[in-house]
Short mmCIF file of C-alpha atoms in Angstrom, two decimals:
data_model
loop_
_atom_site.label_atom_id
_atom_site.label_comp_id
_atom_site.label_asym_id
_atom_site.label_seq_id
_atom_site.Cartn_x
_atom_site.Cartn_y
_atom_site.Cartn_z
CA UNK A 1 0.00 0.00 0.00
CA UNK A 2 1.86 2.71 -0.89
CA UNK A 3 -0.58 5.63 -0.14
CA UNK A 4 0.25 8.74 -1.82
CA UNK A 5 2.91 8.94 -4.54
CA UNK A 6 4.92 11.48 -5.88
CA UNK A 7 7.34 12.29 -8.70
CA UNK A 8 9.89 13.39 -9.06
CA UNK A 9 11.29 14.05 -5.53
CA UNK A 10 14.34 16.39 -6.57
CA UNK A 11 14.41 18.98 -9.19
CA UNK A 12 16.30 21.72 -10.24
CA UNK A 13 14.74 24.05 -13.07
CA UNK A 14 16.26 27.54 -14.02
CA UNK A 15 14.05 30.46 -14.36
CA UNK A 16 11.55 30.33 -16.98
CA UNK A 17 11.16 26.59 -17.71
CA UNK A 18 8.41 24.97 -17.22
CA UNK A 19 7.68 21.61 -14.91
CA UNK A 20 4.48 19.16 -13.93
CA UNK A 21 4.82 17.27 -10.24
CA UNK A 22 3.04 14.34 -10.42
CA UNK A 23 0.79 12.72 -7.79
CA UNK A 24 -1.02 9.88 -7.27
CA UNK A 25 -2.66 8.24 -4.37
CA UNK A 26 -3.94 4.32 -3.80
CA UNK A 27 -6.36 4.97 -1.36
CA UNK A 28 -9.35 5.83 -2.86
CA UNK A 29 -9.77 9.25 -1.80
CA UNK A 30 -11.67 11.76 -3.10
CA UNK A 31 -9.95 15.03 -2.00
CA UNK A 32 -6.58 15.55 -3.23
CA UNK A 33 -4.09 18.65 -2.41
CA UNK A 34 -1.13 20.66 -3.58
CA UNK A 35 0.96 22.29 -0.64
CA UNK A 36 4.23 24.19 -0.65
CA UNK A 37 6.95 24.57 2.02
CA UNK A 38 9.39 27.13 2.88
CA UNK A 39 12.56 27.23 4.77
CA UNK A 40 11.51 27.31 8.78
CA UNK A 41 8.02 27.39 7.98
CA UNK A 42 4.18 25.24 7.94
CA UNK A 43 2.86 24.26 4.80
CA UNK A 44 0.51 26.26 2.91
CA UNK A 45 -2.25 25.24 0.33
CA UNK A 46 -1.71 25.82 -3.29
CA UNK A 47 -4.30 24.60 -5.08
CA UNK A 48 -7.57 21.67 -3.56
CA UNK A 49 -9.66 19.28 -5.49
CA UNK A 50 -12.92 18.44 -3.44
CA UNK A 51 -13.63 15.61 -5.85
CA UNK A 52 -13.11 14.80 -9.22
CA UNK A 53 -13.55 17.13 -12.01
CA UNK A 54 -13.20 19.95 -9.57
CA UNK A 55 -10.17 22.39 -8.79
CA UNK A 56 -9.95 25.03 -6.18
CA UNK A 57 -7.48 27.56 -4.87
CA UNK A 58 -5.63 27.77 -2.39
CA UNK A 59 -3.74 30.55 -0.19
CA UNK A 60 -1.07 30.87 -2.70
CA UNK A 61 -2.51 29.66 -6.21
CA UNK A 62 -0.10 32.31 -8.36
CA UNK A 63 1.82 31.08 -10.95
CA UNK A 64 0.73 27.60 -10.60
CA UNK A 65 -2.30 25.58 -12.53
CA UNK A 66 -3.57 22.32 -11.62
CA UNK A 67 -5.08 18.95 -13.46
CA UNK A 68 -6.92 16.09 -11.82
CA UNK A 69 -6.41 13.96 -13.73
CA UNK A 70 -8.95 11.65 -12.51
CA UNK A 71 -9.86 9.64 -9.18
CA UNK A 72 -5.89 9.07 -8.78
CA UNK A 73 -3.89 11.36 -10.03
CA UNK A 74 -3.75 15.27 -9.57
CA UNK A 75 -0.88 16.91 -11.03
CA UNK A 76 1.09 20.93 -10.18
CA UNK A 77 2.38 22.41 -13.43
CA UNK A 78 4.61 25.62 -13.28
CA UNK A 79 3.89 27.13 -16.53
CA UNK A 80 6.93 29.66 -16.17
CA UNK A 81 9.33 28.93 -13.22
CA UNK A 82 10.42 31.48 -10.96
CA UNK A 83 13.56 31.30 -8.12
CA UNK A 84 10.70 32.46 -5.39
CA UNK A 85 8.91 29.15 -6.33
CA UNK A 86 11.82 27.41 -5.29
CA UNK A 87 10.10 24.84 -2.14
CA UNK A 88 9.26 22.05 -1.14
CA UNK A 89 5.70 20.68 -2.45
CA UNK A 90 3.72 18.32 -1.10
CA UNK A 91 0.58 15.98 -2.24
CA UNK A 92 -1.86 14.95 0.27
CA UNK A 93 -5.10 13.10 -0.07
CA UNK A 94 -8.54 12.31 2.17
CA UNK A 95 -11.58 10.71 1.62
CA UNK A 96 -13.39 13.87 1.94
CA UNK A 97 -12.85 17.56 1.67
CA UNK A 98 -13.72 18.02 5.98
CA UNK A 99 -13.71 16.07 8.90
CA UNK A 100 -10.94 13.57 7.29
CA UNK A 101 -7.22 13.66 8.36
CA UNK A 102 -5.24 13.85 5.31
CA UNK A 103 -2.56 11.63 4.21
CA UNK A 104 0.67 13.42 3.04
CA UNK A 105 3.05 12.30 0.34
CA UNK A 106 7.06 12.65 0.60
CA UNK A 107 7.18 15.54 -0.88
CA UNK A 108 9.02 16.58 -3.84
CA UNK A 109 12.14 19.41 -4.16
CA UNK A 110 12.26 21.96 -6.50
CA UNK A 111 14.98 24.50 -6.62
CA UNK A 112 14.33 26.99 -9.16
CA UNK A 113 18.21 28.81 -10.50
CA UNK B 1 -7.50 35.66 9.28
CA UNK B 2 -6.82 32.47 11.02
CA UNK B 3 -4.12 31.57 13.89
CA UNK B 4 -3.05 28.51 14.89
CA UNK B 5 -0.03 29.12 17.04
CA UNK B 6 2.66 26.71 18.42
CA UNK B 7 4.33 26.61 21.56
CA UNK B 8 7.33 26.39 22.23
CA UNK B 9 9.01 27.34 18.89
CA UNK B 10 11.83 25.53 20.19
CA UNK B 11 12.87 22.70 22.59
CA UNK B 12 15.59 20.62 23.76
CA UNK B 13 15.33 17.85 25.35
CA UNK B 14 17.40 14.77 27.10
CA UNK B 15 16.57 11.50 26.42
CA UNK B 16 14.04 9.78 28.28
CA UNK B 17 12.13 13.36 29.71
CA UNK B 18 9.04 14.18 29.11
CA UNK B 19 7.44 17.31 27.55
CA UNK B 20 4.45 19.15 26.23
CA UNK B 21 3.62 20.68 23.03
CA UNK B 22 0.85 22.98 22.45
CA UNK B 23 -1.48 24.44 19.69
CA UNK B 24 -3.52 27.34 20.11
CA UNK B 25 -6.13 28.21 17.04
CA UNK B 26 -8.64 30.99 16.50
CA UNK B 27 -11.52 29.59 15.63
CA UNK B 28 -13.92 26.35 16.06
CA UNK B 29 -12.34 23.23 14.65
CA UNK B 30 -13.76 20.58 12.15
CA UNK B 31 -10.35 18.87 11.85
CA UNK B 32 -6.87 18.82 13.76
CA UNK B 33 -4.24 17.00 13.62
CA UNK B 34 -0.48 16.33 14.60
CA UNK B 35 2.57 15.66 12.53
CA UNK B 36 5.77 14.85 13.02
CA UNK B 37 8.48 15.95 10.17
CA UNK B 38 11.58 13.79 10.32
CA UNK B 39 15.01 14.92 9.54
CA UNK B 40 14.11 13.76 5.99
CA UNK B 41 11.28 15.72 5.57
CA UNK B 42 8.75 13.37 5.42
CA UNK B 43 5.64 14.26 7.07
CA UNK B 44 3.92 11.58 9.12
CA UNK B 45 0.38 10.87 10.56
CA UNK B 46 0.50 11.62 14.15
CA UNK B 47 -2.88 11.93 15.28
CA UNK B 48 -6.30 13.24 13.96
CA UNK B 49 -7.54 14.71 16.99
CA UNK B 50 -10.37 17.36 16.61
CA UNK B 51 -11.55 16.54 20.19
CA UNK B 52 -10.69 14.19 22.97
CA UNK B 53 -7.48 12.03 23.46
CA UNK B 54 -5.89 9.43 21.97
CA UNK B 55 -2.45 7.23 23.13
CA UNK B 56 -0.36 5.91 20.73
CA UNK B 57 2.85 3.93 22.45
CA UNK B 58 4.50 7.18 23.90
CA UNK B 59 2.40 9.89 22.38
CA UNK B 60 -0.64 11.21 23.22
CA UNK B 61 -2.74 14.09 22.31
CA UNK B 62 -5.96 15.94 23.87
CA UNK B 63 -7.87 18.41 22.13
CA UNK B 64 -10.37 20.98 24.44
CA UNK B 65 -12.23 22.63 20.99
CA UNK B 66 -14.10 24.70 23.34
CA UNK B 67 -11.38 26.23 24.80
CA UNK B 68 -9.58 26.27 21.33
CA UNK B 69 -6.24 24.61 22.14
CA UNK B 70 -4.66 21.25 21.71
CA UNK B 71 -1.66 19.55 23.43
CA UNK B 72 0.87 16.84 22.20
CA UNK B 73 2.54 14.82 24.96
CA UNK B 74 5.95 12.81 24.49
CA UNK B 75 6.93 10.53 26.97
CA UNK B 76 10.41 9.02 27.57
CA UNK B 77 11.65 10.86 24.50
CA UNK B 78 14.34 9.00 22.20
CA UNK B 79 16.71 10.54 19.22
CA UNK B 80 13.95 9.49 16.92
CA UNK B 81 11.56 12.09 18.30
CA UNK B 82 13.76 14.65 16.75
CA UNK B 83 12.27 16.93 13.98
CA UNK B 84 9.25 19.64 14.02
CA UNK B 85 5.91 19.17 15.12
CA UNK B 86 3.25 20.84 13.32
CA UNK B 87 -0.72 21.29 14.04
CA UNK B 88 -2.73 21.90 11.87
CA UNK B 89 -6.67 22.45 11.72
CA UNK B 90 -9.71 22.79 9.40
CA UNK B 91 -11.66 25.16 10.15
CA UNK B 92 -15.23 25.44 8.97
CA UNK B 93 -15.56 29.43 8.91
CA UNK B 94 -12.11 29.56 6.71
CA UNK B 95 -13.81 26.88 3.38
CA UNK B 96 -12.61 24.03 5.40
CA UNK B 97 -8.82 24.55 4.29
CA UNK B 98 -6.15 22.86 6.07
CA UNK B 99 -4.40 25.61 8.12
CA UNK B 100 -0.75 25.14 9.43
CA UNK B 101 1.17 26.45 12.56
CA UNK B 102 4.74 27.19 12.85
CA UNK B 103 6.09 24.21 14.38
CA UNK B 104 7.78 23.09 17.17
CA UNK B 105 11.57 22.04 16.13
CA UNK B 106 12.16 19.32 18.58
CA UNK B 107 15.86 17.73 19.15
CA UNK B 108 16.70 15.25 21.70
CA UNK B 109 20.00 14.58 22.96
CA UNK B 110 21.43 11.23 24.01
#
């Protein structure tokens, strides 16, 4: 069981490129989530599906753009990288959008030159 | 906006005490919960806690949602126990987002 997957889990990018983190969880969950990380600090929410077909935003949706893919899979693309993207993101899932812990992925690192 | 604030922001600790972690938030709670963030950076399932306690081996947690805090107990610490500790709540009145605190960075000496 692996529970929530994602790809890659290091990246460097310079400024400009573009990039799509992958993420896919086993569980049958409904909810799926994009989160980022800073140095020294919580995570915040980037982008939310409630279910599939739907996309929400987040607290800090800018210059990223979201796909679900379908039940499994809900994917972060970074159209046009910038260095104050450069985090760590993570994937979480739950079975529903409230009163459900969610389930967190490893994370994946993106440095941004 | 919302607050969910950690205390301490720091601790040290010898192995084998004993110490308290605590999470104050603004606001009535549909979902809390614990983490622990290893030295890796993974970020694993402590406890989903909105209210009430729950043990797990040396770990517990209690929840008061009316008074709007939460508490995270280690016992007996070990080197393992090293890393932050984050809470982190849903609350209903915010769109039911997933709001985190600061953290507790945690190290524990042998």
């Amino acid at each position: 069981n692996a529970g929530v997957t994602q790809t890659p889990k290091f990246q460097v990018l310079k400024t400009g490129q573009s990039m799509t983190l992958q993420c896919a969880q086993d569980m049958n969950h409904n909810s799926m989530y994009w989160y980022r990380q800073d140095p020294g600090m919580g995570l915040r929410l980037i982008y939310y599906s409630a279910s599939e077909g739907t996309t929400d935003k987040g607290e800090v949706p800018n210059g990223y753009n979201v796909s679900r893919l379908n039940k499994r899979e809900f994917s972060l693309r970074l159209e046009s990288a910038a260095p104050s993207q450069t985090s760590v993101y993570f994937c979480a899932s739950s079975l529903t959008r409230a009163n459900q812990p969610q389930h967190f992925g490893d994370g994946t690192r993106l440095s941004i030159l | 906006g919302i607050q969910v604030e950690q205390s301490p922001p720091d601790l040290i600790l010898q192995e084998g005490a004993n110490s308290t972690l605590r999470c104050n938030f603004s606001d009535s709670v549909n979902n809390l919960q614990w983490f622990h963030q290893n030295p890796w950076g993974q970020l694993i399932n402590l406890f989903y806690i909105p209210s009430g306690t729950k043990q797990n081996g040396r770990l517990s947690a209690t929840t008061v949602a009316t008074e709007r805090y939460s508490l995270l107990y280690i016992s007996s610490s070990q080197t393992t126990d090293s890393g932050v500790y984050f809470c982190a709540v849903v609350i209903k009145a915010a769109g039911n987002k997933l709001t985190f605190g600061g953290g507790t960075r945690v190290l524990v000496k042998p």
